[in-house]
């Protein structure tokens, strides 16, 4: 997509480390701008290979990508990329890193080191209730998404876009009125008042997201590790605005780019897998 200032959305085939070095040179020369003129990428979402030592294949049994970098190698692979991603972010930019419970805590430590633990905003739990027949442990049904801001002072968070309607049960709690006639409920059942006020538009979204895996949507994409649009939409709406650049450096099936396009964001997708590029071109 071409915008008035000559911006073109970018789908790039190659090693993301090298590509990000080129993007950094673009940022330094003022060519990596959001629509409001600010430098750098407002939002990074990455869903890197989880180092499970499995080889994922597409629906036609093509090689999608080799997910075989394990342990320390995987962390070093990711560290180099996270350092560049931080440099690419705008001053009020954010990064969301999507991982499974096997590797997530290692990467959390890595991100605390690179971004600073005071830039840690949330660990989002993506809970996907589906069938499961584990009989020697609890069914594993969640991923973790780590959200860090680049700055401790300022980051984009469109709070009003994240509100969810109150349930009848929640509304019933707002029984008490203050002197101004505003309804609130005391969230501390042990006495001392901690007031939460009733708001017209709803309650702030929690950090546990119950979003099902939309099987037909995923199947149609023909890409093994595709994520549902609804999940990515929530992230893009919360941490960017129209005309902002969204980057996915492990673009895979291209869901982040497709959703960014739909929400009128600028976008850059990078992947080194031919199946990924082919899937995205089709979309």
PDB file of C-alpha atoms in Angstrom, residues 16-275:
ATOM      1  CA  UNK A  16      15.604 -10.921   9.702  1.00  0.00           C
ATOM      2  CA  UNK A  17      18.924 -10.028  11.361  1.00  0.00           C
ATOM      3  CA  UNK A  18      20.311  -8.601   8.106  1.00  0.00           C
ATOM      4  CA  UNK A  19      16.982  -7.028   7.147  1.00  0.00           C
ATOM      5  CA  UNK A  20      16.696  -5.281  10.527  1.00  0.00           C
ATOM      6  CA  UNK A  21      20.187  -3.822  10.095  1.00  0.00           C
ATOM      7  CA  UNK A  22      18.976  -2.287   6.814  1.00  0.00           C
ATOM      8  CA  UNK A  23      15.810  -1.011   8.517  1.00  0.00           C
ATOM      9  CA  UNK A  24      17.961   0.578  11.228  1.00  0.00           C
ATOM     10  CA  UNK A  25      19.927   2.439   8.548  1.00  0.00           C
ATOM     11  CA  UNK A  26      16.563   3.613   7.148  1.00  0.00           C
ATOM     12  CA  UNK A  27      15.502   4.811  10.597  1.00  0.00           C
ATOM     13  CA  UNK A  28      18.756   6.751  11.021  1.00  0.00           C
ATOM     14  CA  UNK A  29      18.253   8.453   7.671  1.00  0.00           C
ATOM     15  CA  UNK A  30      14.632   9.385   8.521  1.00  0.00           C
ATOM     16  CA  UNK A  31      12.988   6.901   6.110  1.00  0.00           C
ATOM     17  CA  UNK A  32      11.239   4.778   8.734  1.00  0.00           C
ATOM     18  CA  UNK A  33       8.435   7.100   9.811  1.00  0.00           C
ATOM     19  CA  UNK A  34       4.951   6.720  11.166  1.00  0.00           C
ATOM     20  CA  UNK A  35       2.225   8.777   9.522  1.00  0.00           C
ATOM     21  CA  UNK A  36       2.503  11.410  12.280  1.00  0.00           C
ATOM     22  CA  UNK A  37       6.164  11.926  11.297  1.00  0.00           C
ATOM     23  CA  UNK A  38       7.727  10.225  14.334  1.00  0.00           C
ATOM     24  CA  UNK A  39      10.761   8.014  13.710  1.00  0.00           C
ATOM     25  CA  UNK A  40      10.838   4.269  14.255  1.00  0.00           C
ATOM     26  CA  UNK A  41       8.433   1.403  14.630  1.00  0.00           C
ATOM     27  CA  UNK A  42       5.527   1.911  17.018  1.00  0.00           C
ATOM     28  CA  UNK A  43       4.708  -1.756  17.531  1.00  0.00           C
ATOM     29  CA  UNK A  44       6.650  -4.994  17.147  1.00  0.00           C
ATOM     30  CA  UNK A  45       4.854  -8.318  17.443  1.00  0.00           C
ATOM     31  CA  UNK A  46       6.965 -11.447  17.087  1.00  0.00           C
ATOM     32  CA  UNK A  47       6.070 -15.097  17.387  1.00  0.00           C
ATOM     33  CA  UNK A  48       9.569 -16.613  17.064  1.00  0.00           C
ATOM     34  CA  UNK A  49      10.277 -20.335  16.653  1.00  0.00           C
ATOM     35  CA  UNK A  50       9.819 -21.910  20.067  1.00  0.00           C
ATOM     36  CA  UNK A  51      12.908 -24.178  19.913  1.00  0.00           C
ATOM     37  CA  UNK A  52      10.879 -27.358  20.211  1.00  0.00           C
ATOM     38  CA  UNK A  53      13.247 -29.295  17.916  1.00  0.00           C
ATOM     39  CA  UNK A  54      10.283 -30.140  15.711  1.00  0.00           C
ATOM     40  CA  UNK A  55      10.148 -29.554  12.028  1.00  0.00           C
ATOM     41  CA  UNK A  56       6.880 -27.843  11.199  1.00  0.00           C
ATOM     42  CA  UNK A  57       5.340 -28.511   7.838  1.00  0.00           C
ATOM     43  CA  UNK A  58       2.608 -26.794   5.844  1.00  0.00           C
ATOM     44  CA  UNK A  59      -0.693 -28.426   4.965  1.00  0.00           C
ATOM     45  CA  UNK A  60       0.817 -29.775   1.724  1.00  0.00           C
ATOM     46  CA  UNK A  61       3.738 -31.193   3.761  1.00  0.00           C
ATOM     47  CA  UNK A  62       6.140 -28.508   2.489  1.00  0.00           C
ATOM     48  CA  UNK A  63       8.922 -27.587   4.888  1.00  0.00           C
ATOM     49  CA  UNK A  64       7.603 -24.484   6.700  1.00  0.00           C
ATOM     50  CA  UNK A  65      10.594 -23.772   8.897  1.00  0.00           C
ATOM     51  CA  UNK A  66      13.098 -25.683  10.935  1.00  0.00           C
ATOM     52  CA  UNK A  67      12.418 -25.124  14.603  1.00  0.00           C
ATOM     53  CA  UNK A  68      15.564 -26.830  15.814  1.00  0.00           C
ATOM     54  CA  UNK A  69      17.664 -24.163  17.501  1.00  0.00           C
ATOM     55  CA  UNK A  70      17.640 -25.346  21.105  1.00  0.00           C
ATOM     56  CA  UNK A  71      18.596 -24.028  24.521  1.00  0.00           C
ATOM     57  CA  UNK A  72      21.446 -21.517  24.706  1.00  0.00           C
ATOM     58  CA  UNK A  73      21.713 -21.307  20.917  1.00  0.00           C
ATOM     59  CA  UNK A  74      18.058 -20.290  20.665  1.00  0.00           C
ATOM     60  CA  UNK A  75      18.469 -17.612  23.347  1.00  0.00           C
ATOM     61  CA  UNK A  76      21.553 -16.163  21.660  1.00  0.00           C
ATOM     62  CA  UNK A  77      19.712 -16.215  18.308  1.00  0.00           C
ATOM     63  CA  UNK A  78      16.840 -14.283  19.891  1.00  0.00           C
ATOM     64  CA  UNK A  79      19.025 -11.904  21.943  1.00  0.00           C
ATOM     65  CA  UNK A  80      20.748 -10.515  18.829  1.00  0.00           C
ATOM     66  CA  UNK A  81      17.365  -9.834  17.264  1.00  0.00           C
ATOM     67  CA  UNK A  82      15.802  -8.306  20.381  1.00  0.00           C
ATOM     68  CA  UNK A  83      18.673  -5.814  20.667  1.00  0.00           C
ATOM     69  CA  UNK A  84      18.012  -4.648  17.083  1.00  0.00           C
ATOM     70  CA  UNK A  85      14.252  -4.573  17.611  1.00  0.00           C
ATOM     71  CA  UNK A  86      14.684  -2.281  20.613  1.00  0.00           C
ATOM     72  CA  UNK A  87      16.792   0.100  18.487  1.00  0.00           C
ATOM     73  CA  UNK A  88      14.136   0.050  15.748  1.00  0.00           C
ATOM     74  CA  UNK A  89      11.305   1.058  18.093  1.00  0.00           C
ATOM     75  CA  UNK A  90      10.062   4.628  18.315  1.00  0.00           C
ATOM     76  CA  UNK A  91      10.635   6.275  21.707  1.00  0.00           C
ATOM     77  CA  UNK A  92       7.085   5.413  22.784  1.00  0.00           C
ATOM     78  CA  UNK A  93       7.062   2.044  21.004  1.00  0.00           C
ATOM     79  CA  UNK A  94       6.196  -1.411  22.338  1.00  0.00           C
ATOM     80  CA  UNK A  95       7.203  -5.002  21.678  1.00  0.00           C
ATOM     81  CA  UNK A  96       5.072  -8.117  22.228  1.00  0.00           C
ATOM     82  CA  UNK A  97       6.922 -11.455  22.196  1.00  0.00           C
ATOM     83  CA  UNK A  98       4.760 -14.564  21.863  1.00  0.00           C
ATOM     84  CA  UNK A  99       6.107 -17.795  23.385  1.00  0.00           C
ATOM     85  CA  UNK A 100       5.008 -21.097  24.869  1.00  0.00           C
ATOM     86  CA  UNK A 101       5.497 -22.074  28.540  1.00  0.00           C
ATOM     87  CA  UNK A 102       8.622 -24.156  27.769  1.00  0.00           C
ATOM     88  CA  UNK A 103      10.818 -21.232  26.715  1.00  0.00           C
ATOM     89  CA  UNK A 104       8.883 -18.166  27.873  1.00  0.00           C
ATOM     90  CA  UNK A 105      10.565 -17.681  31.253  1.00  0.00           C
ATOM     91  CA  UNK A 106      14.067 -17.810  29.726  1.00  0.00           C
ATOM     92  CA  UNK A 107      13.094 -15.111  27.244  1.00  0.00           C
ATOM     93  CA  UNK A 108      11.493 -13.015  30.017  1.00  0.00           C
ATOM     94  CA  UNK A 109      14.909 -12.882  31.744  1.00  0.00           C
ATOM     95  CA  UNK A 110      16.524 -11.941  28.424  1.00  0.00           C
ATOM     96  CA  UNK A 111      14.020  -9.141  27.860  1.00  0.00           C
ATOM     97  CA  UNK A 112      14.470  -7.810  31.411  1.00  0.00           C
ATOM     98  CA  UNK A 113      18.170  -7.515  30.583  1.00  0.00           C
ATOM     99  CA  UNK A 114      17.695  -5.835  27.179  1.00  0.00           C
ATOM    100  CA  UNK A 115      14.666  -3.605  27.837  1.00  0.00           C
ATOM    101  CA  UNK A 116      14.948  -3.256  31.641  1.00  0.00           C
ATOM    102  CA  UNK A 117      12.527  -4.891  34.046  1.00  0.00           C
ATOM    103  CA  UNK A 118      10.928  -1.497  34.698  1.00  0.00           C
ATOM    104  CA  UNK A 119       9.804  -1.500  31.040  1.00  0.00           C
ATOM    105  CA  UNK A 120       7.912  -4.764  31.556  1.00  0.00           C
ATOM    106  CA  UNK A 121       4.219  -3.954  31.116  1.00  0.00           C
ATOM    107  CA  UNK A 122       2.358  -7.287  31.111  1.00  0.00           C
ATOM    108  CA  UNK A 123       2.619 -11.015  30.762  1.00  0.00           C
ATOM    109  CA  UNK A 124      -0.496 -11.790  28.741  1.00  0.00           C
ATOM    110  CA  UNK A 125      -1.800 -15.322  29.005  1.00  0.00           C
ATOM    111  CA  UNK A 126      -3.519 -16.453  25.827  1.00  0.00           C
ATOM    112  CA  UNK A 127      -5.871 -19.231  26.929  1.00  0.00           C
ATOM    113  CA  UNK A 128      -7.337 -21.315  24.106  1.00  0.00           C
ATOM    114  CA  UNK A 129     -10.004 -23.675  25.431  1.00  0.00           C
ATOM    115  CA  UNK A 130     -10.135 -26.688  23.132  1.00  0.00           C
ATOM    116  CA  UNK A 131     -10.341 -30.429  23.487  1.00  0.00           C
ATOM    117  CA  UNK A 132      -7.513 -32.342  25.107  1.00  0.00           C
ATOM    118  CA  UNK A 133      -6.950 -35.796  26.468  1.00  0.00           C
ATOM    119  CA  UNK A 134      -3.896 -35.513  28.709  1.00  0.00           C
ATOM    120  CA  UNK A 135      -4.236 -38.163  31.418  1.00  0.00           C
ATOM    121  CA  UNK A 136      -0.873 -37.807  33.187  1.00  0.00           C
ATOM    122  CA  UNK A 137      -0.907 -33.997  33.630  1.00  0.00           C
ATOM    123  CA  UNK A 138      -3.217 -30.988  33.159  1.00  0.00           C
ATOM    124  CA  UNK A 139      -4.006 -30.117  29.538  1.00  0.00           C
ATOM    125  CA  UNK A 140      -1.612 -27.477  28.239  1.00  0.00           C
ATOM    126  CA  UNK A 141      -3.809 -24.759  26.812  1.00  0.00           C
ATOM    127  CA  UNK A 142      -1.998 -21.425  26.960  1.00  0.00           C
ATOM    128  CA  UNK A 143       0.807 -19.337  25.504  1.00  0.00           C
ATOM    129  CA  UNK A 144       2.494 -16.312  27.124  1.00  0.00           C
ATOM    130  CA  UNK A 145       2.921 -12.971  25.384  1.00  0.00           C
ATOM    131  CA  UNK A 146       5.433 -10.589  27.005  1.00  0.00           C
ATOM    132  CA  UNK A 147       4.777  -6.889  26.491  1.00  0.00           C
ATOM    133  CA  UNK A 148       7.618  -4.399  27.068  1.00  0.00           C
ATOM    134  CA  UNK A 149       7.701  -0.693  26.303  1.00  0.00           C
ATOM    135  CA  UNK A 150      10.906   0.973  25.106  1.00  0.00           C
ATOM    136  CA  UNK A 151      10.533   3.792  27.629  1.00  0.00           C
ATOM    137  CA  UNK A 152       9.558   3.866  31.295  1.00  0.00           C
ATOM    138  CA  UNK A 153       7.858   7.238  30.787  1.00  0.00           C
ATOM    139  CA  UNK A 154       5.658   6.977  27.720  1.00  0.00           C
ATOM    140  CA  UNK A 155       4.128   4.266  25.572  1.00  0.00           C
ATOM    141  CA  UNK A 156       1.063   3.892  23.392  1.00  0.00           C
ATOM    142  CA  UNK A 157      -1.891   2.231  25.085  1.00  0.00           C
ATOM    143  CA  UNK A 158      -5.349   2.909  23.689  1.00  0.00           C
ATOM    144  CA  UNK A 159      -7.139   2.134  26.918  1.00  0.00           C
ATOM    145  CA  UNK A 160     -10.623   2.868  25.571  1.00  0.00           C
ATOM    146  CA  UNK A 161     -10.136   0.343  22.750  1.00  0.00           C
ATOM    147  CA  UNK A 162      -9.484  -2.385  25.304  1.00  0.00           C
ATOM    148  CA  UNK A 163     -12.572  -1.960  27.495  1.00  0.00           C
ATOM    149  CA  UNK A 164     -14.952  -4.899  27.861  1.00  0.00           C
ATOM    150  CA  UNK A 165     -18.630  -4.587  28.872  1.00  0.00           C
ATOM    151  CA  UNK A 166     -19.504  -5.293  32.496  1.00  0.00           C
ATOM    152  CA  UNK A 167     -21.235  -8.568  33.253  1.00  0.00           C
ATOM    153  CA  UNK A 168     -24.509  -8.409  35.212  1.00  0.00           C
ATOM    154  CA  UNK A 169     -22.634  -9.850  38.191  1.00  0.00           C
ATOM    155  CA  UNK A 170     -20.008  -7.070  38.041  1.00  0.00           C
ATOM    156  CA  UNK A 171     -22.626  -4.314  37.685  1.00  0.00           C
ATOM    157  CA  UNK A 172     -24.470  -5.604  40.750  1.00  0.00           C
ATOM    158  CA  UNK A 173     -21.371  -4.904  42.896  1.00  0.00           C
ATOM    159  CA  UNK A 174     -21.535  -1.110  42.417  1.00  0.00           C
ATOM    160  CA  UNK A 175     -23.897  -0.472  45.321  1.00  0.00           C
ATOM    161  CA  UNK A 176     -22.188   2.338  47.233  1.00  0.00           C
ATOM    162  CA  UNK A 177     -22.363   6.033  46.343  1.00  0.00           C
ATOM    163  CA  UNK A 178     -19.839   8.748  47.177  1.00  0.00           C
ATOM    164  CA  UNK A 179     -20.662  12.399  47.987  1.00  0.00           C
ATOM    165  CA  UNK A 180     -20.684  13.283  44.277  1.00  0.00           C
ATOM    166  CA  UNK A 181     -23.312  10.607  43.617  1.00  0.00           C
ATOM    167  CA  UNK A 182     -20.862   8.307  41.790  1.00  0.00           C
ATOM    168  CA  UNK A 183     -21.275   4.575  42.246  1.00  0.00           C
ATOM    169  CA  UNK A 184     -18.356   2.432  43.378  1.00  0.00           C
ATOM    170  CA  UNK A 185     -17.618  -0.877  45.027  1.00  0.00           C
ATOM    171  CA  UNK A 186     -15.107  -1.654  47.712  1.00  0.00           C
ATOM    172  CA  UNK A 187     -12.709  -4.184  46.228  1.00  0.00           C
ATOM    173  CA  UNK A 188     -11.116  -4.968  49.593  1.00  0.00           C
ATOM    174  CA  UNK A 189     -13.382  -7.404  51.423  1.00  0.00           C
ATOM    175  CA  UNK A 190     -11.258  -7.079  54.584  1.00  0.00           C
ATOM    176  CA  UNK A 191     -12.534  -3.672  55.602  1.00  0.00           C
ATOM    177  CA  UNK A 192     -10.399  -0.677  54.540  1.00  0.00           C
ATOM    178  CA  UNK A 193     -12.016   0.899  51.476  1.00  0.00           C
ATOM    179  CA  UNK A 194     -10.371   0.525  48.081  1.00  0.00           C
ATOM    180  CA  UNK A 195     -12.802   2.170  45.674  1.00  0.00           C
ATOM    181  CA  UNK A 196     -13.361   1.065  42.102  1.00  0.00           C
ATOM    182  CA  UNK A 197     -15.741   3.420  40.292  1.00  0.00           C
ATOM    183  CA  UNK A 198     -18.406   2.485  37.785  1.00  0.00           C
ATOM    184  CA  UNK A 199     -17.529   3.619  34.252  1.00  0.00           C
ATOM    185  CA  UNK A 200     -20.058   3.929  31.442  1.00  0.00           C
ATOM    186  CA  UNK A 201     -17.995   2.098  28.875  1.00  0.00           C
ATOM    187  CA  UNK A 202     -16.907  -0.998  30.774  1.00  0.00           C
ATOM    188  CA  UNK A 203     -14.009  -2.516  32.614  1.00  0.00           C
ATOM    189  CA  UNK A 204     -10.338  -2.605  31.559  1.00  0.00           C
ATOM    190  CA  UNK A 205      -9.365  -5.844  29.791  1.00  0.00           C
ATOM    191  CA  UNK A 206      -7.551  -8.423  31.929  1.00  0.00           C
ATOM    192  CA  UNK A 207      -4.161  -9.922  31.148  1.00  0.00           C
ATOM    193  CA  UNK A 208      -5.721 -13.369  30.601  1.00  0.00           C
ATOM    194  CA  UNK A 209      -7.341 -13.563  27.156  1.00  0.00           C
ATOM    195  CA  UNK A 210      -9.776 -16.341  26.418  1.00  0.00           C
ATOM    196  CA  UNK A 211      -9.575 -16.418  22.621  1.00  0.00           C
ATOM    197  CA  UNK A 212     -10.287 -19.690  20.875  1.00  0.00           C
ATOM    198  CA  UNK A 213      -8.218 -21.003  18.001  1.00  0.00           C
ATOM    199  CA  UNK A 214     -10.451 -20.419  14.991  1.00  0.00           C
ATOM    200  CA  UNK A 215      -9.809 -23.777  13.313  1.00  0.00           C
ATOM    201  CA  UNK A 216     -11.409 -22.998   9.896  1.00  0.00           C
ATOM    202  CA  UNK A 217      -9.480 -19.677   9.671  1.00  0.00           C
ATOM    203  CA  UNK A 218      -6.170 -21.415  10.529  1.00  0.00           C
ATOM    204  CA  UNK A 219      -6.866 -24.337   8.182  1.00  0.00           C
ATOM    205  CA  UNK A 220      -7.620 -21.972   5.287  1.00  0.00           C
ATOM    206  CA  UNK A 221      -4.193 -20.374   5.699  1.00  0.00           C
ATOM    207  CA  UNK A 222      -2.424 -23.729   5.293  1.00  0.00           C
ATOM    208  CA  UNK A 223       0.364 -22.636   7.647  1.00  0.00           C
ATOM    209  CA  UNK A 224       1.080 -24.751  10.743  1.00  0.00           C
ATOM    210  CA  UNK A 225       1.749 -22.098  13.386  1.00  0.00           C
ATOM    211  CA  UNK A 226      -0.722 -19.409  12.287  1.00  0.00           C
ATOM    212  CA  UNK A 227      -2.367 -17.402  15.073  1.00  0.00           C
ATOM    213  CA  UNK A 228      -6.002 -16.199  15.097  1.00  0.00           C
ATOM    214  CA  UNK A 229      -6.668 -12.682  13.784  1.00  0.00           C
ATOM    215  CA  UNK A 230      -8.695 -11.807  16.895  1.00  0.00           C
ATOM    216  CA  UNK A 231      -5.588 -12.232  19.078  1.00  0.00           C
ATOM    217  CA  UNK A 232      -3.361 -10.007  16.931  1.00  0.00           C
ATOM    218  CA  UNK A 233      -6.149  -7.463  16.479  1.00  0.00           C
ATOM    219  CA  UNK A 234      -6.329  -6.910  20.231  1.00  0.00           C
ATOM    220  CA  UNK A 235      -2.571  -6.185  20.392  1.00  0.00           C
ATOM    221  CA  UNK A 236      -2.510  -3.852  17.370  1.00  0.00           C
ATOM    222  CA  UNK A 237      -5.574  -1.883  18.549  1.00  0.00           C
ATOM    223  CA  UNK A 238      -4.133  -1.498  22.057  1.00  0.00           C
ATOM    224  CA  UNK A 239      -0.577  -0.428  21.212  1.00  0.00           C
ATOM    225  CA  UNK A 240      -0.689   1.494  17.930  1.00  0.00           C
ATOM    226  CA  UNK A 241      -2.860   3.979  16.101  1.00  0.00           C
ATOM    227  CA  UNK A 242      -3.817   4.388  12.450  1.00  0.00           C
ATOM    228  CA  UNK A 243      -0.811   5.215  10.279  1.00  0.00           C
ATOM    229  CA  UNK A 244       1.698   3.679  12.747  1.00  0.00           C
ATOM    230  CA  UNK A 245       4.261   1.104  11.603  1.00  0.00           C
ATOM    231  CA  UNK A 246       3.754  -2.470  12.817  1.00  0.00           C
ATOM    232  CA  UNK A 247       6.653  -4.907  12.344  1.00  0.00           C
ATOM    233  CA  UNK A 248       6.545  -8.704  12.468  1.00  0.00           C
ATOM    234  CA  UNK A 249      10.080 -10.047  12.016  1.00  0.00           C
ATOM    235  CA  UNK A 250       8.967 -13.713  12.048  1.00  0.00           C
ATOM    236  CA  UNK A 251       5.948 -13.109   9.854  1.00  0.00           C
ATOM    237  CA  UNK A 252       5.011 -16.760   9.202  1.00  0.00           C
ATOM    238  CA  UNK A 253       1.506 -16.872   7.785  1.00  0.00           C
ATOM    239  CA  UNK A 254       1.329 -13.067   7.772  1.00  0.00           C
ATOM    240  CA  UNK A 255      -1.575 -12.619  10.203  1.00  0.00           C
ATOM    241  CA  UNK A 256      -0.001  -9.548  11.850  1.00  0.00           C
ATOM    242  CA  UNK A 257       0.508  -7.898   8.440  1.00  0.00           C
ATOM    243  CA  UNK A 258      -3.030  -8.775   7.289  1.00  0.00           C
ATOM    244  CA  UNK A 259      -4.584  -7.385  10.478  1.00  0.00           C
ATOM    245  CA  UNK A 260      -2.367  -4.255  10.342  1.00  0.00           C
ATOM    246  CA  UNK A 261      -3.594  -3.663   6.777  1.00  0.00           C
ATOM    247  CA  UNK A 262      -7.230  -4.085   7.860  1.00  0.00           C
ATOM    248  CA  UNK A 263      -6.736  -1.613  10.741  1.00  0.00           C
ATOM    249  CA  UNK A 264      -5.036   1.017   8.511  1.00  0.00           C
ATOM    250  CA  UNK A 265      -1.566   0.611   9.965  1.00  0.00           C
ATOM    251  CA  UNK A 266       1.666   0.648   7.979  1.00  0.00           C
ATOM    252  CA  UNK A 267       3.409  -2.712   8.149  1.00  0.00           C
ATOM    253  CA  UNK A 268       6.630  -4.621   7.556  1.00  0.00           C
ATOM    254  CA  UNK A 269       6.747  -8.421   7.478  1.00  0.00           C
ATOM    255  CA  UNK A 270      10.009 -10.408   7.332  1.00  0.00           C
ATOM    256  CA  UNK A 271      10.443 -14.157   6.941  1.00  0.00           C
ATOM    257  CA  UNK A 272      13.163 -16.476   5.685  1.00  0.00           C
ATOM    258  CA  UNK A 273      10.800 -19.326   4.747  1.00  0.00           C
ATOM    259  CA  UNK A 274       9.548 -19.693   1.183  1.00  0.00           C
ATOM    260  CA  UNK A 275       6.257 -21.183   2.419  1.00  0.00           C
TER     261      UNK A 275
END
